[in-house]
Short mmCIF file of C-alpha atoms and ligand atoms in Angstrom, two decimals:
data_model
loop_
_atom_site.label_atom_id
_atom_site.label_comp_id
_atom_site.label_asym_id
_atom_site.label_seq_id
_atom_site.Cartn_x
_atom_site.Cartn_y
_atom_site.Cartn_z
CA ARG A 1 144.95 122.13 75.84
CA THR A 2 143.19 118.82 75.46
CA VAL A 3 143.03 116.27 78.23
CA SER A 4 141.88 112.70 78.08
CA PRO A 5 138.99 111.60 80.30
CA ALA A 6 141.45 109.47 82.28
CA SER A 7 143.61 112.50 83.10
CA VAL A 8 140.60 114.47 84.27
CA MET A 9 139.57 111.62 86.52
CA LEU A 10 143.04 111.38 88.06
CA ASN A 11 143.17 115.13 88.62
CA GLN A 12 139.89 115.03 90.50
CA LYS A 13 141.14 112.20 92.69
CA GLN A 14 144.40 114.00 93.32
CA ARG A 15 142.56 117.14 94.41
CA ARG A 16 140.39 115.16 96.76
CA TYR A 17 143.39 113.66 98.54
CA ASN A 18 145.81 116.60 98.51
CA VAL A 19 143.58 119.55 99.27
CA VAL A 20 140.32 118.45 100.84
CA ARG A 21 142.02 115.80 103.02
CA VAL A 22 138.95 113.71 103.62
CA ASP A 23 140.84 110.61 104.77
CA ALA A 24 139.61 108.26 107.45
CA ILE A 25 142.02 108.00 110.40
CA ASN A 26 141.03 104.47 111.42
CA PRO A 27 141.95 101.97 108.69
CA GLU A 28 141.24 98.70 110.51
CA ILE A 29 139.78 98.75 114.02
CA LYS A 30 136.20 97.44 114.44
CA LYS A 31 135.17 98.63 110.97
CA THR A 32 131.86 96.77 111.25
CA GLU A 33 130.82 99.18 114.01
CA GLU A 34 129.21 102.46 112.96
CA LYS A 35 131.18 104.30 115.65
CA VAL A 36 133.89 102.92 117.91
CA VAL A 37 133.22 104.14 121.44
CA ASP A 38 135.02 102.25 124.19
CA SER A 39 134.42 102.73 127.91
CA VAL A 40 136.80 102.63 130.85
CA LEU A 41 135.47 101.98 134.36
CA ILE A 42 138.04 104.09 136.13
CA GLU A 43 137.65 102.36 139.50
CA GLU A 44 138.83 99.14 137.84
CA LEU A 45 142.16 100.54 136.69
CA SER A 46 144.86 98.75 138.68
CA LYS A 47 148.13 100.28 137.48
CA PRO A 48 149.43 103.76 138.40
CA VAL A 49 149.41 104.72 134.70
CA THR A 50 147.41 103.08 131.89
CA PRO A 51 147.96 104.37 128.33
CA TYR A 52 144.97 104.37 125.94
CA CYS A 53 145.52 104.44 122.18
CA GLY A 54 145.02 107.69 120.26
CA CYS A 55 146.54 106.55 116.95
CA TRP A 56 144.07 103.85 115.90
CA ARG A 57 147.02 101.53 115.10
CA SER A 58 147.28 99.53 118.34
CA GLY A 59 147.06 95.75 118.27
CA THR A 60 145.55 95.93 121.76
CA PHE A 61 143.08 98.77 121.08
CA PRO A 62 141.67 100.59 123.06
CA LEU A 63 144.94 100.19 124.98
CA CYS A 64 148.19 101.61 123.56
CA ASP A 65 150.81 99.04 122.51
CA GLY A 66 153.40 101.52 121.25
CA SER A 67 152.31 101.37 117.60
CA HIS A 68 152.08 105.19 117.53
CA VAL A 69 155.89 105.26 117.26
CA LYS A 70 155.84 103.53 113.87
CA HIS A 71 152.88 105.64 112.67
CA ASN A 72 154.61 108.91 113.67
CA LYS A 73 157.86 107.86 111.98
CA ALA A 74 156.11 106.85 108.75
CA THR A 75 153.94 109.95 108.46
CA GLY A 76 155.64 112.77 110.38
CA ASP A 77 152.65 112.80 112.69
CA ASN A 78 152.84 113.57 116.44
CA VAL A 79 150.11 111.48 118.06
CA GLY A 80 150.34 109.46 121.24
CA PRO A 81 148.31 107.83 123.98
CA LEU A 82 146.04 109.32 126.63
CA LEU A 83 147.47 108.43 130.03
CA LEU A 84 145.00 107.52 132.78
CA LYS A 85 146.72 108.12 136.10
CA LYS A 86 145.85 107.05 139.63
CA GLN A 87 147.13 109.11 142.51
CA LYS A 88 149.43 107.24 144.90
CA ARG B 1 149.48 101.67 75.32
CA THR B 2 151.36 104.95 75.63
CA VAL B 3 151.08 107.22 78.62
CA SER B 4 152.27 110.79 79.00
CA PRO B 5 154.73 111.63 81.81
CA ALA B 6 151.98 113.64 83.50
CA SER B 7 149.70 110.62 83.63
CA VAL B 8 152.44 108.48 85.12
CA MET B 9 153.08 111.09 87.80
CA LEU B 10 149.41 111.28 88.71
CA ASN B 11 149.21 107.52 88.87
CA GLN B 12 152.12 107.42 91.31
CA LYS B 13 150.49 110.02 93.54
CA GLN B 14 147.20 108.19 93.38
CA ARG B 15 148.91 104.96 94.45
CA ARG B 16 150.60 106.66 97.37
CA TYR B 17 147.31 107.91 98.77
CA ASN B 18 145.08 104.98 97.97
CA VAL B 19 147.33 102.05 98.79
CA VAL B 20 150.23 103.10 101.01
CA ARG B 21 148.10 105.47 103.12
CA VAL B 22 150.93 107.30 104.90
CA ASP B 23 148.83 110.24 106.06
CA ALA B 24 149.11 111.88 109.44
CA ILE B 25 145.89 111.62 111.46
CA ASN B 26 146.37 114.82 113.46
CA PRO B 27 146.30 117.88 111.18
CA GLU B 28 146.26 120.67 113.77
CA ILE B 29 146.51 119.82 117.47
CA LYS B 30 149.70 120.87 119.30
CA LYS B 31 151.85 120.41 116.18
CA THR B 32 154.83 122.05 117.91
CA GLU B 33 154.98 119.08 120.29
CA GLU B 34 156.97 116.04 119.15
CA LYS B 35 154.30 113.75 120.61
CA VAL B 36 150.95 114.71 122.09
CA VAL B 37 150.48 112.76 125.32
CA ASP B 38 147.81 114.09 127.67
CA SER B 39 147.18 112.82 131.18
CA VAL B 40 143.98 112.39 133.14
CA LEU B 41 144.06 112.23 136.94
CA ILE B 42 141.13 109.89 137.28
CA GLU B 43 140.33 110.86 140.88
CA GLU B 44 139.65 114.39 139.64
CA LEU B 45 136.91 113.38 137.20
CA SER B 46 133.66 114.80 138.53
CA LYS B 47 131.00 113.67 136.05
CA PRO B 48 129.63 110.11 135.74
CA VAL B 49 130.89 109.98 132.12
CA THR B 50 133.64 112.09 130.54
CA PRO B 51 134.33 111.60 126.82
CA TYR B 52 137.92 112.01 125.58
CA CYS B 53 138.63 112.75 121.92
CA GLY B 54 139.85 109.97 119.63
CA CYS B 55 139.43 111.82 116.31
CA TRP B 56 142.02 114.60 116.73
CA ARG B 57 139.43 117.15 115.53
CA SER B 58 138.05 118.42 118.85
CA GLY B 59 138.13 122.12 119.65
CA THR B 60 138.44 121.15 123.32
CA PHE B 61 141.10 118.44 122.91
CA PRO B 62 141.85 116.20 124.81
CA LEU B 63 138.12 116.30 125.59
CA CYS B 64 135.57 115.33 122.92
CA ASP B 65 133.34 118.14 121.65
CA GLY B 66 131.38 116.08 119.12
CA SER B 67 133.60 116.96 116.13
CA HIS B 68 133.96 113.23 115.35
CA VAL B 69 130.44 113.35 113.84
CA LYS B 70 131.52 115.76 111.09
CA HIS B 71 134.77 113.83 110.49
CA ASN B 72 132.94 110.50 110.17
CA LYS B 73 130.36 111.99 107.81
CA ALA B 74 133.03 113.60 105.59
CA THR B 75 135.28 110.55 105.38
CA GLY B 76 133.15 107.46 105.99
CA ASP B 77 135.25 106.83 109.09
CA ASN B 78 133.90 105.29 112.31
CA VAL B 79 135.87 106.90 115.13
CA GLY B 80 134.56 108.22 118.42
CA PRO B 81 135.54 109.16 121.95
CA LEU B 82 136.86 107.07 124.82
CA LEU B 83 134.38 107.27 127.68
CA LEU B 84 135.77 107.50 131.21
CA LYS B 85 133.08 106.25 133.59
CA LYS B 86 132.72 106.54 137.35
CA GLN B 87 130.62 103.97 139.14
CA LYS B 88 127.60 105.38 140.98
S1 LIG C 101 149.46 102.48 120.02
FE1 LIG C 101 148.06 104.06 119.50
S2 LIG C 101 148.68 105.70 120.78
FE2 LIG C 101 150.04 104.15 121.28
S1 LIG C 102 135.53 115.25 119.05
FE1 LIG C 102 137.07 113.78 118.70
S2 LIG C 102 136.13 111.92 119.33
FE2 LIG C 102 134.62 113.39 119.65
#
């Protein structure tokens, strides 16, 4: 069969997204930085439990603000925060 | 102009991936769990710096094994680990 150049282009893009799955997971946070690496000085944690964001959707990144709930609902994903816990 | 049904369908798929971006960010880790929430007992950290995975690609999740480098290169992303640091 014959295909137009436009159809070929769309097929290539579709393959890239559906099969190879080369998507970035961080759409917005600190995109001017080459790599986002935050540090926690653990002795400075004051609360018994402090949740850190694993979904790259938090408005208070690197802390978790609960945005993973919306991300999981929208995508069927199962991500959540890393909990830093102090012993009593 | 006229478009074939196939072209319209491909355009809709392309829009979904490029604009709406509803992809899951965790393709493989603990997918039988409804939400992956790991805990760190900070008093039990022994090294001066312990990196925890933020890319959901680590073979030693929740710890970082450097897999974020390959993910960033493949996708143009800029994610990295969370560093848990003990004071000297
Ligand atoms: S807001 Fe990102 S894990 Fe909770
Ligand atoms: S392996 Fe995931 S952040 Fe390093």
